[in-house]
Coordinates of C-alpha atoms in Angstrom, one line a residue:
M185 CA -0.4 -30.5 33.6
R186 CA 3.3 -31.3 34.0
R187 CA 3.5 -28.8 31.4
L188 CA 2.2 -25.9 33.9
L189 CA 3.6 -27.3 37.1
L190 CA 6.9 -26.7 36.2
S191 CA 6.1 -23.3 34.6
M192 CA 4.5 -22.3 38.1
L193 CA 7.7 -23.9 40.3
G194 CA 10.3 -22.2 37.8
A195 CA 10.1 -18.9 39.3
A196 CA 11.3 -20.3 42.2
S197 CA 15.0 -19.1 41.8
L198 CA 13.8 -15.4 41.6
L199 CA 13.1 -15.8 45.6
V200 CA 14.5 -12.6 47.4
A201 CA 14.2 -12.1 51.0
S202 CA 12.5 -9.2 51.8
T203 CA 14.4 -5.7 53.1
I204 CA 14.5 -5.2 56.4
S205 CA 15.9 -2.3 57.3
A206 CA 16.1 -2.4 61.2
Q207 CA 17.2 -5.9 61.4
A208 CA 21.0 -5.1 61.6
S209 CA 20.3 -3.5 65.2
I210 CA 18.4 -5.9 67.0
P211 CA 19.4 -7.4 70.2
A212 CA 20.1 -10.9 70.7
A213 CA 16.8 -11.5 73.2
Y214 CA 13.6 -9.1 74.0
Q215 CA 10.4 -9.5 75.3
L216 CA 7.6 -7.1 75.2
S217 CA 6.0 -5.8 78.6
G218 CA 2.5 -5.1 79.9
I219 CA 0.5 -7.6 78.1
Q220 CA -2.9 -9.1 79.9
H221 CA -3.1 -12.5 79.3
I222 CA -6.6 -14.3 78.3
Y223 CA -7.7 -17.7 78.5
Q224 CA -9.7 -18.0 75.3
G225 CA -13.7 -18.7 76.0
W226 CA -15.0 -21.4 73.5
N227 CA -14.0 -21.1 69.9
N228 CA -12.8 -17.8 70.7
C229 CA -8.7 -18.2 70.3
G230 CA -9.1 -15.0 67.6
P231 CA -11.1 -12.5 69.9
A232 CA -8.8 -13.3 72.9
T233 CA -5.2 -13.3 71.1
L234 CA -6.7 -9.9 69.4
T235 CA -7.6 -8.9 73.1
M236 CA -4.0 -9.6 74.8
G237 CA -2.6 -7.9 71.6
L238 CA -4.7 -4.6 72.4
S239 CA -3.8 -4.8 75.9
F240 CA -0.1 -3.5 75.0
F241 CA -1.4 -0.4 74.5
T242 CA -3.5 0.0 77.5
D243 CA -3.1 0.0 81.3
E244 CA -7.1 -0.9 81.6
E245 CA -8.4 -4.4 82.2
L246 CA -10.0 -5.7 78.9
S247 CA -11.9 -8.3 78.0
Q248 CA -12.2 -10.6 74.7
N249 CA -15.9 -10.4 75.2
P250 CA -16.4 -6.9 73.0
A251 CA -14.2 -8.6 70.1
A252 CA -16.2 -11.7 70.3
A253 CA -19.3 -9.7 69.9
W254 CA -18.6 -8.3 66.6
L255 CA -16.1 -11.1 65.0
K256 CA -18.5 -13.9 66.2
P257 CA -22.0 -12.9 67.2
N258 CA -22.5 -16.9 67.0
P259 CA -20.0 -18.4 69.9
E260 CA -20.2 -21.9 67.9
D261 CA -18.7 -20.0 64.8
K262 CA -15.1 -21.9 64.3
N263 CA -13.4 -19.4 62.8
V264 CA -12.0 -15.6 63.1
S265 CA -10.4 -14.4 59.3
P266 CA -7.4 -12.6 59.8
W267 CA -9.7 -9.5 57.3
Q268 CA -12.3 -9.8 59.7
I269 CA -10.0 -8.7 62.3
I270 CA -8.4 -5.9 60.4
E271 CA -12.1 -4.8 59.7
Y272 CA -12.4 -4.9 63.9
V273 CA -9.6 -3.1 64.8
N274 CA -9.5 -0.5 61.9
N275 CA -13.2 0.7 61.2
Q276 CA -15.4 -0.7 64.5
L277 CA -12.9 0.5 67.7
N278 CA -12.1 3.7 68.5
S279 CA -8.8 2.4 70.4
G280 CA -6.1 4.7 68.2
V281 CA -4.8 1.1 67.8
R282 CA -4.2 0.1 63.5
A283 CA -3.6 -3.6 62.5
L284 CA -2.0 -4.3 59.1
L285 CA -2.2 -7.9 57.5
R286 CA 1.0 -9.1 55.2
Q287 CA 1.7 -12.8 54.1
G288 CA 4.7 -14.8 53.6
G289 CA 7.2 -13.6 57.1
S290 CA 9.6 -14.7 58.3
V291 CA 11.2 -15.7 61.8
E292 CA 14.1 -12.5 61.3
L293 CA 10.7 -10.2 60.7
L294 CA 8.9 -11.2 63.4
K295 CA 11.9 -10.8 65.6
T296 CA 12.7 -7.2 64.2
L297 CA 9.1 -5.9 64.8
I298 CA 9.1 -7.3 68.6
A299 CA 12.3 -5.8 68.9
N300 CA 11.1 -2.8 67.7
D301 CA 8.0 -2.8 70.0
F302 CA 5.5 -3.9 67.7
P303 CA 3.2 -6.6 69.0
V304 CA 2.4 -9.2 66.1
L305 CA -0.6 -11.6 65.8
V306 CA 0.1 -14.5 63.7
E307 CA -2.4 -17.7 62.3
A308 CA -0.9 -21.0 62.5
G309 CA -1.3 -24.4 62.6
F310 CA -1.8 -26.4 65.7
D311 CA -1.6 -30.0 66.8
P312 CA -0.5 -30.6 70.3
P313 CA 0.7 -33.6 71.4
N314 CA -1.0 -33.0 74.8
D315 CA -4.4 -32.6 73.1
D316 CA -5.5 -35.4 70.8
Q317 CA -7.9 -33.3 68.7
G318 CA -5.8 -33.3 65.2
W319 CA -4.8 -30.5 63.5
M320 CA -6.7 -26.8 63.9
G321 CA -6.0 -23.6 63.0
H322 CA -4.6 -21.1 65.8
Y323 CA -3.8 -17.5 66.8
L324 CA -0.8 -16.2 68.7
L325 CA 0.3 -13.5 69.7
V326 CA 3.9 -13.3 69.6
S327 CA 5.8 -11.0 72.4
G328 CA 9.1 -11.8 72.6
Y329 CA 12.4 -13.9 71.4
D330 CA 15.5 -15.5 72.4
D331 CA 18.4 -16.3 70.2
A332 CA 20.7 -17.9 72.9
Q333 CA 17.7 -20.8 73.1
Q334 CA 16.3 -20.0 69.8
L335 CA 12.5 -19.7 71.2
F336 CA 9.9 -17.5 70.5
T337 CA 7.7 -16.0 73.4
T338 CA 4.1 -16.1 72.4
Q339 CA 0.8 -15.1 74.7
D340 CA -0.9 -18.6 73.7
S341 CA -4.7 -18.3 74.5
F342 CA -4.7 -22.1 75.1
E343 CA -1.9 -23.2 76.7
G344 CA -0.9 -20.1 78.7
P345 CA 1.2 -17.1 79.5
N346 CA 4.8 -16.7 78.1
Y347 CA 4.5 -19.9 76.3
T348 CA 7.5 -21.0 74.0
Y349 CA 8.0 -22.2 71.0
D350 CA 11.2 -23.1 69.4
Y351 CA 11.8 -21.1 65.8
A352 CA 11.8 -24.0 63.9
Y353 CA 8.9 -26.1 64.9
F354 CA 7.2 -22.2 65.1
D355 CA 8.0 -21.5 61.4
D356 CA 7.0 -24.8 60.5
Y357 CA 3.7 -25.2 61.7
W358 CA 3.2 -21.0 60.8
R359 CA 3.8 -22.0 57.0
H360 CA 0.7 -23.6 57.2
F361 CA -1.2 -20.5 57.1
N362 CA 1.6 -18.8 54.2
R363 CA 3.1 -17.3 57.4
L364 CA 0.4 -14.3 57.7
Y365 CA 1.0 -11.7 60.2
I366 CA -0.8 -8.8 61.7
P367 CA 1.4 -6.1 63.5
L368 CA -0.8 -3.4 65.7
Y369 CA 0.5 -0.1 65.7
T370 CA -0.4 3.1 66.5
P371 CA -0.7 5.7 63.7
D372 CA 1.9 7.7 64.9
R373 CA 4.1 5.1 64.2
E374 CA 3.0 3.7 60.8
A375 CA 6.2 5.2 58.8
E376 CA 8.5 3.1 60.9
L377 CA 6.4 0.1 60.8
M378 CA 6.8 0.5 56.7
A379 CA 10.3 1.1 57.3
I380 CA 11.2 -2.2 58.9
L381 CA 8.8 -3.8 56.2
G382 CA 10.6 -2.9 53.4
E383 CA 9.4 -3.8 49.7
D384 CA 6.7 -6.0 51.8
A385 CA 5.0 -2.7 52.8
D386 CA 3.7 -2.6 49.4
E387 CA 0.5 -4.9 49.1
I388 CA 1.1 -6.2 46.0
A389 CA 5.1 -6.8 46.4
N390 CA 4.3 -8.7 49.4
W391 CA 1.9 -11.2 47.7
N392 CA 4.3 -11.3 45.1
H393 CA 7.3 -12.1 47.7
A394 CA 4.9 -14.7 49.4
L395 CA 4.6 -16.4 46.1
A396 CA 7.9 -16.7 45.7
T397 CA 8.4 -18.5 48.6
A398 CA 5.8 -20.8 48.5
R399 CA 7.3 -21.6 44.7
A400 CA 10.9 -22.2 46.5
E401 CA 9.1 -24.8 48.9
A402 CA 7.1 -26.8 46.5
T403 CA 9.9 -27.2 44.6
A404 CA 11.9 -28.2 47.3
N405 CA 9.6 -30.3 49.0
P406 CA 6.4 -31.4 46.2
N407 CA 5.4 -34.0 48.5
D408 CA 3.7 -31.1 51.3
P409 CA 0.1 -30.2 50.8
F410 CA 0.7 -27.3 52.8
N411 CA 3.5 -25.8 50.0
W412 CA 0.9 -26.0 47.3
F413 CA -2.1 -24.8 49.3
N414 CA 0.0 -21.6 49.6
L415 CA 1.2 -21.4 46.1
G416 CA -2.7 -21.3 45.5
T417 CA -3.1 -18.8 48.2
N418 CA -1.0 -16.1 46.7
F419 CA -2.4 -17.0 43.1
V420 CA -5.6 -16.1 43.9
A421 CA -4.4 -13.0 45.8
L422 CA -3.0 -11.9 42.5
Q423 CA -5.8 -13.2 40.3
D424 CA -4.7 -16.0 39.0
F425 CA -6.9 -18.4 39.3
A426 CA -6.3 -20.8 36.8
S427 CA -2.7 -21.2 38.4
A428 CA -4.4 -21.3 41.7
S429 CA -6.4 -24.1 40.6
V430 CA -4.0 -26.2 39.8
A431 CA -2.1 -25.7 42.8
F432 CA -4.9 -26.6 45.2
D433 CA -5.4 -29.5 43.2
Q434 CA -2.2 -31.0 44.0
A435 CA -2.5 -29.6 47.5
R436 CA -5.6 -32.2 48.1
S437 CA -3.6 -35.0 46.4
V438 CA -0.1 -34.9 47.2
G439 CA 1.1 -36.1 50.6
G440 CA -2.2 -37.7 51.9
G441 CA -3.9 -34.5 51.2
L442 CA -5.5 -31.7 53.3
P443 CA -6.4 -31.7 57.0
F444 CA -10.3 -31.9 57.0
R445 CA -10.6 -28.8 58.9
M446 CA -8.5 -26.9 56.5
L447 CA -11.5 -25.3 54.8
W448 CA -13.0 -23.9 58.1
Y449 CA -9.9 -21.4 58.0
Q450 CA -8.8 -20.9 54.9
F451 CA -11.2 -20.3 51.9
G452 CA -9.0 -19.9 48.2
P453 CA -10.0 -23.0 46.7
Y454 CA -13.3 -22.0 46.5
E455 CA -12.5 -18.5 45.0
A456 CA -10.0 -20.0 42.6
Y457 CA -12.8 -22.8 41.4
L458 CA -15.4 -20.0 41.5
N459 CA -13.2 -18.3 39.1
I460 CA -12.8 -20.4 36.4
G461 CA -16.7 -21.7 36.6
R462 CA -16.3 -25.0 38.5
Y463 CA -19.4 -24.4 40.4
G464 CA -19.5 -28.5 41.2
D465 CA -15.9 -28.7 42.8
V466 CA -16.9 -25.9 45.3
I467 CA -20.4 -27.5 46.1
A468 CA -18.9 -30.9 46.8
L469 CA -16.2 -29.2 49.0
A470 CA -18.9 -27.2 50.8
T471 CA -20.7 -30.2 51.1
A472 CA -18.0 -31.9 52.8
A473 CA -17.4 -29.2 55.3
L474 CA -21.1 -29.3 56.1
N475 CA -20.6 -33.2 57.3
D476 CA -16.9 -32.9 58.6
G477 CA -18.5 -32.1 62.1
G478 CA -17.5 -28.3 62.2
G479 CA -17.9 -26.8 59.4
Q480 CA -21.7 -26.3 59.4
Y481 CA -20.2 -23.6 61.8
V482 CA -18.1 -21.7 59.1
E483 CA -19.9 -19.0 57.5
E484 CA -18.0 -19.1 54.7
T485 CA -19.5 -22.7 53.7
F486 CA -22.9 -21.0 53.0
Y487 CA -21.3 -18.4 51.3
Y488 CA -19.3 -20.2 49.1
A489 CA -21.9 -22.5 48.3
A490 CA -24.2 -19.2 47.5
L491 CA -21.8 -18.1 45.1
A492 CA -21.7 -21.2 42.9
R493 CA -25.4 -21.9 43.1
D494 CA -25.5 -18.2 41.5
G495 CA -22.9 -19.3 39.0
M496 CA -25.1 -22.3 38.5
G497 CA -28.4 -20.4 37.5
E498 CA -29.7 -21.4 40.8
R499 CA -30.6 -17.7 42.0
D500 CA -33.1 -18.7 44.6
R501 CA -31.1 -21.4 46.6
A502 CA -28.3 -18.9 46.3
I503 CA -30.2 -16.3 47.8
L504 CA -31.3 -18.9 50.8
N505 CA -27.3 -19.6 51.1
L506 CA -26.6 -16.0 51.7
D507 CA -29.7 -15.4 54.3
G508 CA -28.6 -18.4 56.2
T509 CA -25.3 -16.8 56.2
I510 CA -25.9 -14.0 57.3
A511 CA -28.2 -15.3 60.1
F512 CA -25.0 -16.9 61.7
N513 CA -23.0 -14.3 61.3
P514 CA -24.9 -10.3 60.7
N515 CA -21.5 -8.7 60.2
F516 CA -20.1 -11.2 57.5
T517 CA -20.5 -8.0 54.7
P518 CA -19.3 -10.1 51.9
A519 CA -22.7 -12.3 52.3
R520 CA -25.1 -8.9 52.5
E521 CA -22.8 -7.5 49.3
A522 CA -23.4 -10.6 47.2
R523 CA -27.2 -11.1 48.5
E524 CA -27.7 -7.3 46.9
A525 CA -26.1 -7.7 43.9
I526 CA -27.6 -10.7 42.8
L527 CA -31.0 -8.8 43.8
N528 CA -30.1 -6.4 41.9
R529 CA -29.3 -7.6 38.5

């Protein structure tokens, strides 16, 4: 185990910052204009934040309800995953707006995107001191920055309009979600966006860049579970499931372990353990989520349990779990595809 951990961390020195071609010319402060702030409905930070981003591209007043109706048909649903936002914007809407998902962002990259009039959604950890609910995930729309004050301006569906976070605080909590970011753009500006992203325009290069960042941070602070979790997330994306499993094991054991809500939002441990045959661990994690006060309202809990049951040869239980997943969210296409694959075997 120790040898594998050292091998996983040994490439930290290879970390190379992504190319940001427009960075040198950005102003010291910039604010996007024309964004409609929307306070979120129940469990609705994803649809509300996305709708705020879409409002940048229109003068019409928008409602969060259409996005919520597709992204989370059950209002109790605790999570909207980034891939669902991409699917909704790019394939369900007819708005002329596109969305792109990338990982391993940076403060400088966010500033560059904003200065070039690209609104950006991020997902981050959220644990406001004045609202004692414990750690959770939260989407933010980044709409401005100010270097003199070291502040990002966000449209926060929970805290309110033009809500500011200092760069260091923002980056630390953004790290909890592998610094994922979703720029919104119109097709005529796609080449401009890709030029700003540089090497990160390529998805595999982007995952490798995020992996290098996670390696460096796990090396610098091996007692932080989020660093190990990010390492696992990136290994899963690159299909190195054995290394991902080791990283997730570390994330669950160091520094007091992960917040109990972690698997409401990020599902890399399920993916890693499934792909190396650790079906019992998947069932154990899903069972814990079902009993933690909210995981029963996350369709992925049932979906990954179904895949584990299928791997264990329990076909009928797998189908039952997939039927429950589809009933909870009919738009969760991975469950439909998995069910069809099992029935056609």
